[in-house]
Tab-separated table of C-alpha atoms in Angstrom:
chain	number	residue	atom	x	y	z
A	1126	MET	CA	-19.800	-43.331	-2.283
A	1127	THR	CA	-23.340	-42.382	-0.790
A	1128	THR	CA	-25.400	-45.696	0.415
A	1129	ALA	CA	-28.195	-45.990	2.159
A	1130	ILE	CA	-28.339	-44.101	5.574
A	1131	ILE	CA	-29.890	-44.977	9.270
A	1132	GLY	CA	-31.950	-42.110	10.480
A	1133	ALA	CA	-33.036	-41.619	14.102
A	1134	ASP	CA	-35.741	-44.121	14.018
A	1135	GLY	CA	-33.169	-46.640	12.922
A	1136	LEU	CA	-34.766	-46.881	9.490
A	1137	GLY	CA	-32.169	-47.151	6.462
A	1138	ARG	CA	-33.282	-44.302	4.042
A	1139	CYS	CA	-31.546	-43.189	0.700
A	1140	PRO	CA	-29.561	-40.330	1.611
A	1141	TRP	CA	-32.031	-37.608	0.156
A	1142	GLY	CA	-35.149	-38.770	2.097
A	1143	ALA	CA	-33.019	-38.164	5.588
A	1144	GLY	CA	-33.163	-34.639	5.307
A	1145	PRO	CA	-36.085	-32.221	6.105
A	1146	PRO	CA	-39.551	-33.772	6.851
A	1147	ASP	CA	-41.075	-32.658	3.448
A	1148	TYR	CA	-38.556	-35.156	2.187
A	1149	LEU	CA	-38.837	-38.087	4.669
A	1150	ALA	CA	-42.685	-38.086	4.517
A	1151	TYR	CA	-42.495	-37.753	0.418
A	1152	HIS	CA	-39.798	-40.401	0.449
A	1153	ASP	CA	-41.435	-42.983	3.116
A	1154	ASP	CA	-45.121	-42.518	1.982
A	1155	GLU	CA	-45.188	-41.910	-1.868
A	1156	TRP	CA	-42.028	-41.823	-3.943
A	1157	GLY	CA	-41.622	-45.191	-5.805
A	1158	ARG	CA	-45.280	-46.394	-4.635
A	1159	PRO	CA	-47.215	-47.553	-7.661
A	1160	VAL	CA	-49.475	-44.818	-9.440
A	1161	ARG	CA	-52.034	-45.988	-12.407
A	1162	ASP	CA	-54.250	-43.559	-12.394
A	1163	ASP	CA	-54.324	-40.855	-15.066
A	1164	GLN	CA	-54.826	-38.111	-12.710
A	1165	GLY	CA	-52.276	-39.556	-10.831
A	1166	LEU	CA	-49.885	-39.514	-13.576
A	1167	TYR	CA	-50.313	-35.973	-15.202
A	1168	GLU	CA	-50.387	-34.936	-11.606
A	1169	ARG	CA	-46.819	-36.316	-10.932
A	1170	LEU	CA	-45.747	-35.564	-14.394
A	1171	CYS	CA	-46.871	-31.334	-14.075
A	1172	LEU	CA	-44.838	-31.533	-10.759
A	1173	GLU	CA	-41.493	-33.092	-12.518
A	1174	ALA	CA	-41.888	-30.710	-15.186
A	1175	PHE	CA	-42.541	-27.555	-12.924
A	1176	GLN	CA	-39.325	-29.007	-10.374
A	1177	SER	CA	-36.902	-28.732	-13.756
A	1178	GLY	CA	-34.144	-26.350	-12.845
A	1179	LEU	CA	-35.438	-25.972	-9.090
A	1180	SER	CA	-35.216	-27.593	-5.919
A	1181	TRP	CA	-37.411	-30.712	-5.501
A	1182	LEU	CA	-38.077	-29.358	-2.133
A	1183	THR	CA	-39.746	-26.173	-3.516
A	1184	ILE	CA	-42.286	-27.997	-5.216
A	1185	LEU	CA	-43.162	-29.994	-2.162
A	1186	ARG	CA	-43.810	-26.773	-0.314
A	1187	LYS	CA	-45.896	-25.526	-3.371
A	1188	ARG	CA	-47.342	-28.807	-3.974
A	1189	GLU	CA	-51.106	-28.015	-2.293
A	1190	GLY	CA	-50.858	-24.122	-4.187
A	1191	PHE	CA	-49.923	-26.351	-7.322
A	1192	ARG	CA	-53.315	-28.602	-6.816
A	1193	ALA	CA	-55.941	-26.165	-6.066
A	1194	ALA	CA	-54.334	-23.654	-9.210
A	1195	PHE	CA	-54.415	-26.489	-11.485
A	1196	ARG	CA	-57.585	-28.046	-9.985
A	1197	GLY	CA	-56.591	-30.972	-8.557
A	1198	PHE	CA	-54.980	-31.475	-11.514
A	1199	ASP	CA	-57.331	-33.342	-13.583
A	1200	PRO	CA	-56.691	-33.145	-16.839
A	1201	GLU	CA	-60.625	-32.494	-18.188
A	1202	LYS	CA	-60.693	-29.361	-16.003
A	1203	VAL	CA	-57.277	-27.999	-16.716
A	1204	ALA	CA	-57.415	-28.876	-20.405
A	1205	ALA	CA	-59.933	-26.625	-20.696
A	1206	PHE	CA	-58.346	-23.266	-19.369
A	1207	GLY	CA	-57.958	-20.481	-21.549
A	1208	PRO	CA	-55.792	-17.590	-21.869
A	1209	ALA	CA	-57.406	-15.522	-18.820
A	1210	ASP	CA	-56.138	-18.830	-16.533
A	1211	VAL	CA	-52.862	-19.176	-17.729
A	1212	GLU	CA	-52.914	-15.068	-16.783
A	1213	ARG	CA	-54.405	-16.158	-13.279
A	1214	LEU	CA	-51.648	-18.953	-13.048
A	1215	LEU	CA	-48.746	-16.177	-13.961
A	1216	ALA	CA	-50.428	-14.458	-10.615
A	1217	ASP	CA	-50.640	-16.982	-8.213
A	1218	ALA	CA	-47.652	-17.025	-6.231
A	1219	SER	CA	-48.678	-20.644	-4.291
A	1220	ILE	CA	-47.185	-22.138	-7.572
A	1221	VAL	CA	-43.952	-21.982	-9.955
A	1222	ARG	CA	-45.164	-18.919	-12.068
A	1223	ASN	CA	-43.253	-19.819	-15.167
A	1224	ARG	CA	-45.425	-19.269	-18.426
A	1225	ALA	CA	-43.758	-22.283	-20.727
A	1226	LYS	CA	-44.211	-24.509	-17.690
A	1227	ILE	CA	-47.802	-23.516	-16.823
A	1228	GLU	CA	-48.878	-23.552	-21.125
A	1229	ALA	CA	-46.866	-26.796	-21.351
A	1230	ALA	CA	-49.034	-28.221	-18.336
A	1231	ILE	CA	-52.209	-27.467	-19.911
A	1232	GLY	CA	-51.247	-28.757	-23.500
A	1233	ASN	CA	-50.099	-31.689	-21.533
A	1234	ALA	CA	-53.760	-31.995	-20.305
A	1235	ARG	CA	-54.776	-31.781	-23.840
A	1236	ALA	CA	-52.647	-34.515	-24.848
A	1237	ALA	CA	-53.131	-36.688	-22.437
A	1238	LEU	CA	-57.092	-36.879	-22.837
A	1239	ASP	CA	-55.837	-37.475	-26.640
A	1240	LEU	CA	-53.564	-39.958	-25.659
A	1241	PRO	CA	-54.614	-43.575	-27.031
A	1242	GLY	CA	-55.372	-45.989	-24.212
A	1243	GLY	CA	-54.380	-43.061	-21.400
A	1244	LEU	CA	-51.400	-41.964	-19.879
A	1245	ALA	CA	-51.497	-44.662	-17.431
A	1246	ALA	CA	-51.550	-47.430	-19.857
A	1247	THR	CA	-48.448	-45.354	-21.920
A	1248	ALA	CA	-46.227	-44.947	-18.848
A	1249	TRP	CA	-46.314	-48.614	-17.448
A	1250	ARG	CA	-45.608	-49.753	-20.840
A	1251	HIS	CA	-42.776	-48.247	-20.163
A	1252	ALA	CA	-41.792	-49.839	-16.293
A	1253	ASP	CA	-39.216	-51.605	-15.876
A	1254	PRO	CA	-39.678	-53.723	-12.190
A	1255	GLY	CA	-36.575	-55.643	-12.577
A	1256	ALA	CA	-34.471	-52.909	-12.831
A	1257	PRO	CA	-31.279	-54.076	-10.431
A	1258	ALA	CA	-31.106	-52.506	-7.240
A	1259	PRO	CA	-28.684	-49.476	-6.660
A	1260	ALA	CA	-26.600	-49.779	-3.922
A	1261	ASP	CA	-24.942	-46.411	-4.388
A	1262	THR	CA	-26.708	-42.609	-5.788
A	1263	ALA	CA	-23.679	-42.981	-8.261
A	1264	ASP	CA	-25.592	-46.187	-9.284
A	1265	VAL	CA	-29.368	-44.005	-9.844
A	1266	PRO	CA	-28.612	-42.624	-13.753
A	1267	ALA	CA	-30.700	-40.013	-15.051
A	1268	TYR	CA	-32.237	-41.524	-17.361
A	1269	THR	CA	-32.504	-45.003	-19.398
A	1270	ASP	CA	-33.536	-46.158	-22.918
A	1271	GLY	CA	-36.809	-46.461	-21.247
A	1272	SER	CA	-37.056	-43.119	-20.053
A	1273	LYS	CA	-36.021	-42.243	-23.661
A	1274	ALA	CA	-38.761	-43.856	-25.058
A	1275	LEU	CA	-41.568	-43.258	-22.898
A	1276	ALA	CA	-40.160	-39.474	-23.308
A	1277	LYS	CA	-39.990	-40.255	-27.261
A	1278	GLU	CA	-43.792	-41.242	-26.955
A	1279	LEU	CA	-44.952	-38.373	-25.002
A	1280	LYS	CA	-43.811	-35.970	-27.454
A	1281	ARG	CA	-44.943	-37.662	-30.330
A	1282	HIS	CA	-48.358	-37.019	-28.897
A	1283	GLY	CA	-47.966	-33.044	-28.051
A	1284	PHE	CA	-46.344	-33.103	-24.696
A	1285	ARG	CA	-43.830	-30.881	-24.017
A	1286	PHE	CA	-41.154	-30.219	-21.094
A	1287	VAL	CA	-40.849	-34.350	-21.071
A	1288	GLY	CA	-37.460	-35.176	-21.920
A	1289	PRO	CA	-35.577	-38.243	-20.787
A	1290	THR	CA	-34.310	-37.330	-17.438
A	1291	THR	CA	-37.674	-35.656	-16.277
A	1292	ALA	CA	-39.592	-39.017	-17.831
A	1293	TYR	CA	-37.447	-41.207	-15.443
A	1294	ALA	CA	-38.136	-38.677	-12.614
A	1295	LEU	CA	-41.506	-39.176	-13.240
A	1296	MET	CA	-40.635	-43.286	-13.843
A	1297	GLN	CA	-39.452	-43.003	-10.283
A	1298	ALA	CA	-41.814	-41.463	-8.981
A	1299	CYS	CA	-44.704	-43.563	-10.149
A	1300	GLY	CA	-43.129	-47.006	-9.297
A	1301	LEU	CA	-42.548	-47.968	-12.831
A	1302	VAL	CA	-38.300	-48.392	-11.412
A	1303	ASP	CA	-37.758	-48.985	-7.743
A	1304	ASP	CA	-34.512	-46.784	-7.408
A	1305	HIS	CA	-34.671	-47.287	-3.626
A	1306	LEU	CA	-31.627	-48.056	-2.571
A	1307	THR	CA	-29.944	-50.769	-0.853
A	1308	GLY	CA	-30.534	-50.811	2.488
A	1309	CYS	CA	-33.261	-48.650	2.475
A	1310	HIS	CA	-36.214	-49.690	4.560
A	1311	ARG	CA	-38.476	-48.615	1.492
A	1312	ARG	CA	-36.669	-51.088	-1.222
A	1313	GLY	CA	-39.274	-53.410	-2.803
A	1314	ALA	CA	-41.964	-52.230	-0.337
A	1315	HIS	CA	-44.094	-50.711	-3.006
A	1316	ALA	CA	-44.400	-53.914	-5.707
């Protein structure tokens, strides 16, 4: 059983958020806060896809490199990337250099621009703000019916690297669900 833990500052946190300073800042200042704009959702979707198989800490520490390499995650700018940009990105040590993920990020920018209603509206249709508060990390699912439906909808519109688990991580990061544990000082703080 892994419940919220009390940090040196006296605040309860999800166990992962009480780790290295990068995690603490991400947990306290960003994770679970509602993101309602297409560019913000696109950035989080890209980062979640790049994280697949890696530590989230690696992604957090490379985040500024990703932002520079992907032009601030502006979908219009990324959608215009061509083969020379793929090669540029594969040579950029400030990001995760994985051809399939890079090409998916570019393709996903194009898909996001073509998505009826936009990426944020699509994602928020699958929000579950009333999900029960998890008391323990074991209560936090890897995916839900909502994330399966979101992944299916995105894939239908041409998105790649968006399975149910990645879609659920996106939902958690962007406040579509509140998976801060009971006892965490951020639980319910982002509504």
